[in-house]
PDB file of C-alpha atoms in Angstrom:
ATOM      1  CA  MET A   1      78.552  51.561   5.047  1.00  0.00           C
ATOM      2  CA  THR A   2      76.284  48.680   4.136  1.00  0.00           C
ATOM      3  CA  ARG A   3      77.415  45.560   2.364  1.00  0.00           C
ATOM      4  CA  LEU A   4      75.348  42.740   1.041  1.00  0.00           C
ATOM      5  CA  GLN A   5      76.851  39.289   1.287  1.00  0.00           C
ATOM      6  CA  GLU A   6      76.393  36.292  -0.892  1.00  0.00           C
ATOM      7  CA  ALA A   7      77.352  32.901   0.388  1.00  0.00           C
ATOM      8  CA  ALA A   8      77.080  29.586  -1.351  1.00  0.00           C
ATOM      9  CA  PRO A   9      76.671  26.364   0.563  1.00  0.00           C
ATOM     10  CA  PRO A  10      79.302  23.690  -0.018  1.00  0.00           C
ATOM     11  CA  GLY A  11      78.748  22.289  -3.497  1.00  0.00           C
ATOM     12  CA  GLY A  12      75.855  24.685  -4.139  1.00  0.00           C
ATOM     13  CA  GLY A  13      75.398  27.935  -5.956  1.00  0.00           C
ATOM     14  CA  ILE A  14      73.582  31.194  -5.469  1.00  0.00           C
ATOM     15  CA  ARG A  15      69.901  31.144  -6.361  1.00  0.00           C
ATOM     16  CA  SER A  16      68.405  34.574  -6.913  1.00  0.00           C
ATOM     17  CA  CYS A  17      65.148  35.426  -5.172  1.00  0.00           C
ATOM     18  CA  ALA A  18      65.677  39.153  -4.590  1.00  0.00           C
ATOM     19  CA  ASP A  19      67.783  41.820  -6.192  1.00  0.00           C
ATOM     20  CA  THR A  20      68.502  44.550  -3.723  1.00  0.00           C
ATOM     21  CA  ALA A  21      70.934  47.412  -4.193  1.00  0.00           C
ATOM     22  CA  GLY A  22      71.958  45.812  -7.479  1.00  0.00           C
ATOM     23  CA  ALA A  23      73.132  42.566  -5.875  1.00  0.00           C
ATOM     24  CA  SER A  24      71.497  39.254  -5.195  1.00  0.00           C
ATOM     25  CA  CYS A  25      71.512  38.510  -1.494  1.00  0.00           C
ATOM     26  CA  VAL A  26      69.837  35.143  -1.545  1.00  0.00           C
ATOM     27  CA  ARG A  27      71.147  31.616  -1.331  1.00  0.00           C
ATOM     28  CA  PRO A  28      69.576  28.249  -0.806  1.00  0.00           C
ATOM     29  CA  VAL A  29      69.912  26.689   2.608  1.00  0.00           C
ATOM     30  CA  GLN A  30      70.462  22.940   2.423  1.00  0.00           C
ATOM     31  CA  GLU A  31      67.837  20.752   4.128  1.00  0.00           C
ATOM     32  CA  ASP A  32      70.450  19.132   6.338  1.00  0.00           C
ATOM     33  CA  GLU A  33      71.647  22.461   7.744  1.00  0.00           C
ATOM     34  CA  PRO A  34      70.425  23.147  11.289  1.00  0.00           C
ATOM     35  CA  GLY A  35      67.266  25.242  11.250  1.00  0.00           C
ATOM     36  CA  ALA A  36      66.597  24.722   7.546  1.00  0.00           C
ATOM     37  CA  TRP A  37      63.054  24.132   6.355  1.00  0.00           C
ATOM     38  CA  ALA A  38      62.003  21.933   3.449  1.00  0.00           C
ATOM     39  CA  ARG A  39      59.626  23.492   0.937  1.00  0.00           C
ATOM     40  CA  ALA A  40      57.796  21.791  -1.933  1.00  0.00           C
ATOM     41  CA  GLU A  41      57.991  24.797  -4.269  1.00  0.00           C
ATOM     42  CA  VAL A  42      61.656  25.393  -3.472  1.00  0.00           C
ATOM     43  CA  PRO A  43      63.248  21.946  -3.416  1.00  0.00           C
ATOM     44  CA  ALA A  44      65.767  21.403  -0.616  1.00  0.00           C
ATOM     45  CA  ALA A  45      66.072  25.125   0.011  1.00  0.00           C
ATOM     46  CA  SER A  46      64.978  28.126   1.973  1.00  0.00           C
ATOM     47  CA  HIS A  47      65.835  31.612   0.849  1.00  0.00           C
ATOM     48  CA  ALA A  48      67.964  33.949   2.920  1.00  0.00           C
ATOM     49  CA  CYS A  49      69.058  37.550   2.661  1.00  0.00           C
ATOM     50  CA  GLN A  50      71.942  38.960   4.680  1.00  0.00           C
ATOM     51  CA  ALA A  51      73.131  42.543   4.993  1.00  0.00           C
ATOM     52  CA  ALA A  52      75.837  43.984   7.232  1.00  0.00           C
ATOM     53  CA  LEU A  53      76.261  47.583   8.324  1.00  0.00           C
ATOM     54  CA  LEU A  54      78.355  49.694  10.577  1.00  0.00           C
ATOM     55  CA  PRO A  55      76.329  50.972  13.552  1.00  0.00           C
ATOM     56  CA  ASP A  56      74.511  54.007  12.143  1.00  0.00           C
ATOM     57  CA  LEU A  57      70.862  54.837  12.819  1.00  0.00           C
ATOM     58  CA  ALA A  58      70.638  56.392   9.358  1.00  0.00           C
ATOM     59  CA  LYS A  59      70.969  52.862   7.891  1.00  0.00           C
ATOM     60  CA  VAL A  60      67.860  51.471   9.623  1.00  0.00           C
ATOM     61  CA  GLY A  61      65.598  52.711   6.816  1.00  0.00           C
ATOM     62  CA  GLU A  62      67.838  51.032   4.254  1.00  0.00           C
ATOM     63  CA  MET A  63      67.534  47.729   6.141  1.00  0.00           C
ATOM     64  CA  ARG A  64      63.730  48.090   6.067  1.00  0.00           C
ATOM     65  CA  ARG A  65      63.807  48.639   2.283  1.00  0.00           C
ATOM     66  CA  ILE A  66      66.080  45.625   1.767  1.00  0.00           C
ATOM     67  CA  ALA A  67      63.775  43.479   3.914  1.00  0.00           C
ATOM     68  CA  ARG A  68      60.625  44.680   2.110  1.00  0.00           C
ATOM     69  CA  ALA A  69      62.093  43.965  -1.353  1.00  0.00           C
ATOM     70  CA  PHE A  70      63.328  40.522  -0.317  1.00  0.00           C
ATOM     71  CA  LEU A  71      60.007  39.526   1.282  1.00  0.00           C
ATOM     72  CA  ARG A  72      58.071  40.697  -1.773  1.00  0.00           C
ATOM     73  CA  ARG A  73      60.273  38.619  -4.093  1.00  0.00           C
ATOM     74  CA  CYS A  74      59.828  35.574  -1.834  1.00  0.00           C
ATOM     75  CA  ARG A  75      56.046  36.074  -1.909  1.00  0.00           C
ATOM     76  CA  VAL A  76      55.617  36.492   1.833  1.00  0.00           C
ATOM     77  CA  SER A  77      52.040  37.601   2.532  1.00  0.00           C
ATOM     78  CA  GLU A  78      51.656  41.356   2.915  1.00  0.00           C
ATOM     79  CA  PRO A  79      50.332  41.284   6.507  1.00  0.00           C
ATOM     80  CA  VAL A  80      53.281  39.149   7.645  1.00  0.00           C
ATOM     81  CA  ALA A  81      55.763  41.163   5.573  1.00  0.00           C
ATOM     82  CA  GLY A  82      54.619  44.339   7.330  1.00  0.00           C
ATOM     83  CA  LEU A  83      55.225  42.776  10.726  1.00  0.00           C
ATOM     84  CA  VAL A  84      58.614  41.413   9.649  1.00  0.00           C
ATOM     85  CA  VAL A  85      59.710  44.854   8.411  1.00  0.00           C
ATOM     86  CA  LEU A  86      58.635  46.396  11.724  1.00  0.00           C
ATOM     87  CA  ALA A  87      60.672  43.755  13.588  1.00  0.00           C
ATOM     88  CA  VAL A  88      63.674  44.436  11.332  1.00  0.00           C
ATOM     89  CA  SER A  89      63.423  48.116  12.205  1.00  0.00           C
ATOM     90  CA  GLU A  90      63.259  47.452  15.944  1.00  0.00           C
ATOM     91  CA  LEU A  91      65.977  44.773  16.083  1.00  0.00           C
ATOM     92  CA  VAL A  92      68.428  46.688  13.883  1.00  0.00           C
ATOM     93  CA  THR A  93      67.824  49.881  15.882  1.00  0.00           C
ATOM     94  CA  ASN A  94      68.386  47.952  19.119  1.00  0.00           C
ATOM     95  CA  ALA A  95      71.657  46.512  17.789  1.00  0.00           C
ATOM     96  CA  VAL A  96      72.874  49.907  16.594  1.00  0.00           C
ATOM     97  CA  VAL A  97      72.028  51.644  19.880  1.00  0.00           C
ATOM     98  CA  HIS A  98      72.978  48.907  22.362  1.00  0.00           C
ATOM     99  CA  GLY A  99      75.273  46.626  20.371  1.00  0.00           C
ATOM    100  CA  GLU A 100      78.952  46.703  19.587  1.00  0.00           C
ATOM    101  CA  GLY A 101      80.638  46.643  16.200  1.00  0.00           C
ATOM    102  CA  GLU A 102      79.181  45.592  12.870  1.00  0.00           C
ATOM    103  CA  VAL A 103      75.466  44.746  12.768  1.00  0.00           C
ATOM    104  CA  VAL A 104      74.358  41.825  10.589  1.00  0.00           C
ATOM    105  CA  LEU A 105      70.741  41.363   9.529  1.00  0.00           C
ATOM    106  CA  ARG A 106      69.690  37.958   8.186  1.00  0.00           C
ATOM    107  CA  ILE A 107      66.192  37.086   7.003  1.00  0.00           C
ATOM    108  CA  THR A 108      65.321  33.500   6.151  1.00  0.00           C
ATOM    109  CA  VAL A 109      62.075  32.530   4.439  1.00  0.00           C
ATOM    110  CA  GLY A 110      61.207  28.869   4.891  1.00  0.00           C
ATOM    111  CA  VAL A 111      58.186  26.648   4.356  1.00  0.00           C
ATOM    112  CA  ASP A 112      55.841  28.631   6.562  1.00  0.00           C
ATOM    113  CA  VAL A 113      58.228  30.605   8.766  1.00  0.00           C
ATOM    114  CA  VAL A 114      60.043  33.871   8.293  1.00  0.00           C
ATOM    115  CA  ARG A 115      62.982  34.273  10.666  1.00  0.00           C
ATOM    116  CA  VAL A 116      64.749  37.570  11.367  1.00  0.00           C
ATOM    117  CA  SER A 117      68.145  37.433  13.042  1.00  0.00           C
ATOM    118  CA  VAL A 118      70.268  40.425  14.020  1.00  0.00           C
ATOM    119  CA  THR A 119      73.770  39.987  15.393  1.00  0.00           C
ATOM    120  CA  ASP A 120      76.406  42.318  16.780  1.00  0.00           C
ATOM    121  CA  HIS A 121      79.361  41.843  19.095  1.00  0.00           C
ATOM    122  CA  ASN A 122      77.702  42.707  22.416  1.00  0.00           C
ATOM    123  CA  PRO A 123      77.484  39.555  24.567  1.00  0.00           C
ATOM    124  CA  ALA A 124      74.599  40.951  26.671  1.00  0.00           C
ATOM    125  CA  PRO A 125      71.191  39.606  25.573  1.00  0.00           C
ATOM    126  CA  ALA A 126      68.315  41.883  24.639  1.00  0.00           C
ATOM    127  CA  VAL A 127      65.722  42.114  27.424  1.00  0.00           C
ATOM    128  CA  LEU A 128      62.106  43.181  27.778  1.00  0.00           C
ATOM    129  CA  LYS A 129      61.855  46.556  29.496  1.00  0.00           C
ATOM    130  CA  GLU A 130      59.008  48.607  30.872  1.00  0.00           C
ATOM    131  CA  ALA A 131      59.218  52.088  29.410  1.00  0.00           C
ATOM    132  CA  GLY A 132      57.592  54.869  31.356  1.00  0.00           C
ATOM    133  CA  PRO A 133      54.814  56.907  29.747  1.00  0.00           C
ATOM    134  CA  ASP A 134      57.272  59.693  28.934  1.00  0.00           C
ATOM    135  CA  GLY A 135      60.200  57.405  28.071  1.00  0.00           C
ATOM    136  CA  GLU A 136      61.750  57.949  24.644  1.00  0.00           C
ATOM    137  CA  SER A 137      63.061  54.387  24.329  1.00  0.00           C
ATOM    138  CA  GLY A 138      62.706  50.914  25.768  1.00  0.00           C
ATOM    139  CA  ARG A 139      59.750  49.623  23.752  1.00  0.00           C
ATOM    140  CA  GLY A 140      61.447  47.894  20.801  1.00  0.00           C
ATOM    141  CA  ILE A 141      61.932  44.395  22.206  1.00  0.00           C
ATOM    142  CA  ARG A 142      58.493  44.513  23.845  1.00  0.00           C
ATOM    143  CA  LEU A 143      57.038  45.346  20.415  1.00  0.00           C
ATOM    144  CA  VAL A 144      58.941  42.443  18.809  1.00  0.00           C
ATOM    145  CA  ASP A 145      57.593  40.179  21.571  1.00  0.00           C
ATOM    146  CA  ALA A 146      54.033  41.343  20.860  1.00  0.00           C
ATOM    147  CA  ILE A 147      54.074  40.971  17.049  1.00  0.00           C
ATOM    148  CA  SER A 148      56.212  37.846  16.552  1.00  0.00           C
ATOM    149  CA  ASP A 149      55.308  34.212  17.138  1.00  0.00           C
ATOM    150  CA  ALA A 150      58.609  33.577  18.948  1.00  0.00           C
ATOM    151  CA  TRP A 151      61.755  35.499  19.840  1.00  0.00           C
ATOM    152  CA  ASP A 152      64.880  35.114  21.919  1.00  0.00           C
ATOM    153  CA  SER A 153      68.278  36.642  22.509  1.00  0.00           C
ATOM    154  CA  SER A 154      71.485  34.794  23.242  1.00  0.00           C
ATOM    155  CA  GLY A 155      73.537  37.940  23.524  1.00  0.00           C
ATOM    156  CA  GLU A 156      75.234  38.501  20.215  1.00  0.00           C
ATOM    157  CA  GLU A 157      72.125  37.290  18.333  1.00  0.00           C
ATOM    158  CA  THR A 158      68.536  38.386  18.760  1.00  0.00           C
ATOM    159  CA  TRP A 159      65.974  36.652  16.554  1.00  0.00           C
ATOM    160  CA  CYS A 160      62.249  36.399  15.999  1.00  0.00           C
ATOM    161  CA  GLU A 161      59.971  34.239  13.874  1.00  0.00           C
ATOM    162  CA  PHE A 162      56.675  34.758  12.078  1.00  0.00           C
ATOM    163  CA  GLN A 163      54.346  32.044  10.782  1.00  0.00           C
ATOM    164  CA  ASP A 164      53.388  32.569   7.127  1.00  0.00           C
ATOM    165  CA  ALA A 165      51.854  30.462   4.401  1.00  0.00           C
ATOM    166  CA  ARG A 166      53.519  31.975   1.354  1.00  0.00           C
ATOM    167  CA  ALA A 167      51.269  33.348  -1.355  1.00  0.00           C
ATOM    168  CA  ALA A 168      50.737  31.075  -4.339  1.00  0.00           C
ATOM    169  CA  ALA A 169      53.241  31.534  -7.147  1.00  0.00           C
TER     170      ALA A 169
END
């Protein structure tokens, strides 16, 4: 089961930037919210997409498609979008395999930063591992570390960021 969520900030409405699975999953983020970025082309707003799923590896591909469609609509450059989609795949897979309960993917596109956040209910943070040459797992977080500009894990949330100057409108 996957559900897309819409959320409006206090006193604000939904602003569509991407239509995915027949529903808009984007809302403006107010400038005074923590972590929000100001953007000249999008006054006082960043765009965000959020999708929640029950832990099921079969849903990872759907999360990649949602991310790709959202990033395209927000005009994220193709090289960065490719890296973001790869990070989505790795972080969602990690949450499904090692997490607990519902997995929530949130992508925020700001002035020149794309942030991917994946949460679940496991309080243990994601860690870098060394996978052996024949190991079938253990490379996902290392890959996210290599392709992103920053990442961290507080336990229930693992996030990464990518620098991007959005394509001209």
